[in-house]
């Protein structure tokens, strides 16, 4: 599983900053503030994603995507759990893979493989199969919010 320590922290910080989010590095021996799952999983407080060097990149991206899909005025109220609905959760799974393509040395295929290794489950048996063949509703959800184009490409802010 690809970890934050395996990629450029600066690249991850820059990507999140495009969405007006902050990435806060947590000391390796400290607990991660706002982590829903605990252990090494990323945490959320306001517009900040908290992560350690051992945080899986897919976890960092997943939690960041929960903030990205929220209207900016709602971000300040977030602490630990940002999910609004099953539809949002499904869309976040797609968006995190798309953001993987924006990080050098990561890519969508790695994010999807790491999601499988972590234990995400999908009807068709893998995150990649969901992404490619079973997520029409989630794609539509992202298109409606202007986060992806109709051709399913990522729309970056600014």
GROMACS .gro file of C-alpha atoms in nm:
model
  158
    1UNK     CA    1   0.000   0.000   0.000
    2UNK     CA    2   0.134   0.340  -0.100
    3UNK     CA    3   0.186   0.568   0.201
    4UNK     CA    4   0.222   0.944   0.233
    5UNK     CA    5   0.592   0.896   0.315
    6UNK     CA    6   0.633   0.730  -0.029
    7UNK     CA    7   0.528   1.040  -0.224
    8UNK     CA    8   0.606   1.410  -0.214
    9UNK     CA    9   0.430   1.580   0.078
   10UNK     CA   10   0.463   1.906  -0.117
   11UNK     CA   11   0.279   1.757  -0.417
   12UNK     CA   12  -0.005   1.638  -0.193
   13UNK     CA   13  -0.021   1.976  -0.020
   14UNK     CA   14  -0.033   2.157  -0.354
   15UNK     CA   15  -0.312   1.934  -0.485
   16UNK     CA   16  -0.526   1.988  -0.177
   17UNK     CA   17  -0.460   2.363  -0.181
   18UNK     CA   18  -0.620   2.381  -0.528
   19UNK     CA   19  -0.944   2.298  -0.347
   20UNK     CA   20  -0.877   2.542  -0.060
   21UNK     CA   21  -0.785   2.257   0.174
   22UNK     CA   22  -0.485   2.223   0.402
   23UNK     CA   23  -0.276   1.913   0.463
   24UNK     CA   24  -0.142   1.891   0.816
   25UNK     CA   25   0.144   1.651   0.883
   26UNK     CA   26   0.107   1.464   1.211
   27UNK     CA   27   0.411   1.330   1.397
   28UNK     CA   28   0.468   0.959   1.337
   29UNK     CA   29   0.414   0.873   1.703
   30UNK     CA   30   0.098   1.084   1.747
   31UNK     CA   31  -0.266   0.993   1.696
   32UNK     CA   32  -0.430   1.150   1.393
   33UNK     CA   33  -0.686   1.416   1.483
   34UNK     CA   34  -1.027   1.369   1.325
   35UNK     CA   35  -0.958   1.014   1.204
   36UNK     CA   36  -1.281   0.817   1.159
   37UNK     CA   37  -1.103   0.480   1.137
   38UNK     CA   38  -0.814   0.551   1.374
   39UNK     CA   39  -0.470   0.394   1.340
   40UNK     CA   40  -0.293   0.549   1.040
   41UNK     CA   41  -0.606   0.664   0.855
   42UNK     CA   42  -0.639   1.031   0.756
   43UNK     CA   43  -0.851   1.264   0.965
   44UNK     CA   44  -1.070   1.567   0.900
   45UNK     CA   45  -1.125   1.880   1.101
   46UNK     CA   46  -1.268   2.179   0.917
   47UNK     CA   47  -1.086   2.229   0.586
   48UNK     CA   48  -0.779   2.041   0.708
   49UNK     CA   49  -0.681   1.683   0.630
   50UNK     CA   50  -0.452   1.534   0.895
   51UNK     CA   51  -0.209   1.257   0.802
   52UNK     CA   52   0.111   1.085   0.915
   53UNK     CA   53   0.387   0.939   0.704
   54UNK     CA   54   0.224   0.596   0.735
   55UNK     CA   55  -0.118   0.720   0.620
   56UNK     CA   56  -0.225   0.541   0.301
   57UNK     CA   57  -0.243   0.782   0.008
   58UNK     CA   58  -0.589   0.649  -0.082
   59UNK     CA   59  -0.706   0.739   0.271
   60UNK     CA   60  -0.568   1.092   0.244
   61UNK     CA   61  -0.738   1.135  -0.094
   62UNK     CA   62  -1.065   0.980   0.023
   63UNK     CA   63  -1.098   1.211   0.320
   64UNK     CA   64  -0.992   1.513   0.114
   65UNK     CA   65  -1.262   1.426  -0.140
   66UNK     CA   66  -1.527   1.437   0.131
   67UNK     CA   67  -1.429   1.799   0.186
   68UNK     CA   68  -1.400   1.873  -0.186
   69UNK     CA   69  -1.760   1.768  -0.251
   70UNK     CA   70  -1.890   1.987   0.031
   71UNK     CA   71  -1.978   2.350  -0.029
   72UNK     CA   72  -1.697   2.558   0.126
   73UNK     CA   73  -1.935   2.712   0.381
   74UNK     CA   74  -2.007   2.365   0.527
   75UNK     CA   75  -1.645   2.259   0.567
   76UNK     CA   76  -1.587   2.444   0.892
   77UNK     CA   77  -1.844   2.222   1.069
   78UNK     CA   78  -1.668   1.897   0.970
   79UNK     CA   79  -1.503   1.691   1.241
   80UNK     CA   80  -1.412   1.328   1.176
   81UNK     CA   81  -1.716   1.228   0.965
   82UNK     CA   82  -1.808   1.427   0.656
   83UNK     CA   83  -2.030   1.179   0.475
   84UNK     CA   84  -2.372   1.314   0.389
   85UNK     CA   85  -2.512   1.011   0.206
   86UNK     CA   86  -2.440   0.681   0.034
   87UNK     CA   87  -2.444   0.870  -0.297
   88UNK     CA   88  -2.170   1.103  -0.171
   89UNK     CA   89  -1.962   0.810  -0.046
   90UNK     CA   90  -1.988   0.640  -0.385
   91UNK     CA   91  -1.888   0.959  -0.567
   92UNK     CA   92  -1.595   1.016  -0.332
   93UNK     CA   93  -1.460   0.672  -0.423
   94UNK     CA   94  -1.447   0.779  -0.789
   95UNK     CA   95  -1.307   1.122  -0.718
   96UNK     CA   96  -1.020   0.988  -0.506
   97UNK     CA   97  -0.906   0.773  -0.798
   98UNK     CA   98  -0.920   1.071  -1.033
   99UNK     CA   99  -0.712   1.276  -0.791
  100UNK     CA  100  -0.459   0.994  -0.780
  101UNK     CA  101  -0.377   1.081  -1.140
  102UNK     CA  102  -0.282   1.430  -1.024
  103UNK     CA  103  -0.007   1.305  -0.790
  104UNK     CA  104   0.327   1.206  -0.943
  105UNK     CA  105   0.408   0.845  -0.865
  106UNK     CA  106   0.050   0.759  -0.766
  107UNK     CA  107  -0.209   0.731  -1.043
  108UNK     CA  108  -0.561   0.601  -1.056
  109UNK     CA  109  -0.467   0.234  -1.094
  110UNK     CA  110  -0.261   0.242  -0.773
  111UNK     CA  111  -0.537   0.416  -0.579
  112UNK     CA  112  -0.792   0.159  -0.695
  113UNK     CA  113  -0.560  -0.134  -0.613
  114UNK     CA  114  -0.490   0.008  -0.267
  115UNK     CA  115  -0.863   0.052  -0.209
  116UNK     CA  116  -0.904  -0.321  -0.277
  117UNK     CA  117  -0.611  -0.407  -0.047
  118UNK     CA  118  -0.762  -0.192   0.231
  119UNK     CA  119  -1.091  -0.377   0.210
  120UNK     CA  120  -1.333  -0.164   0.010
  121UNK     CA  121  -1.598  -0.391  -0.138
  122UNK     CA  122  -1.788  -0.348  -0.461
  123UNK     CA  123  -2.057  -0.551  -0.637
  124UNK     CA  124  -1.832  -0.634  -0.931
  125UNK     CA  125  -1.547  -0.742  -0.708
  126UNK     CA  126  -1.299  -0.455  -0.733
  127UNK     CA  127  -1.267  -0.080  -0.715
  128UNK     CA  128  -1.149  -0.073  -1.078
  129UNK     CA  129  -1.458  -0.264  -1.195
  130UNK     CA  130  -1.679  -0.022  -1.001
  131UNK     CA  131  -1.497   0.277  -1.149
  132UNK     CA  132  -1.522   0.146  -1.505
  133UNK     CA  133  -1.856  -0.037  -1.518
  134UNK     CA  134  -2.081   0.013  -1.217
  135UNK     CA  135  -2.079   0.377  -1.109
  136UNK     CA  136  -2.309   0.567  -1.342
  137UNK     CA  137  -2.501   0.725  -1.054
  138UNK     CA  138  -2.180   0.837  -0.884
  139UNK     CA  139  -2.043   0.980  -1.210
  140UNK     CA  140  -2.368   1.173  -1.257
  141UNK     CA  141  -2.346   1.301  -0.898
  142UNK     CA  142  -1.996   1.440  -0.967
  143UNK     CA  143  -2.100   1.590  -1.303
  144UNK     CA  144  -2.402   1.764  -1.142
  145UNK     CA  145  -2.168   1.932  -0.895
  146UNK     CA  146  -1.920   2.039  -1.161
  147UNK     CA  147  -1.636   1.825  -1.025
  148UNK     CA  148  -1.602   1.619  -1.341
  149UNK     CA  149  -1.695   1.691  -1.701
  150UNK     CA  150  -1.955   1.494  -1.893
  151UNK     CA  151  -1.670   1.294  -2.050
  152UNK     CA  152  -1.572   1.185  -1.696
  153UNK     CA  153  -1.254   1.390  -1.678
  154UNK     CA  154  -1.157   1.579  -1.365
  155UNK     CA  155  -1.236   1.949  -1.354
  156UNK     CA  156  -0.970   2.122  -1.149
  157UNK     CA  157  -1.064   2.449  -0.980
  158UNK     CA  158  -0.912   2.777  -1.094
   0.00000   0.00000   0.00000
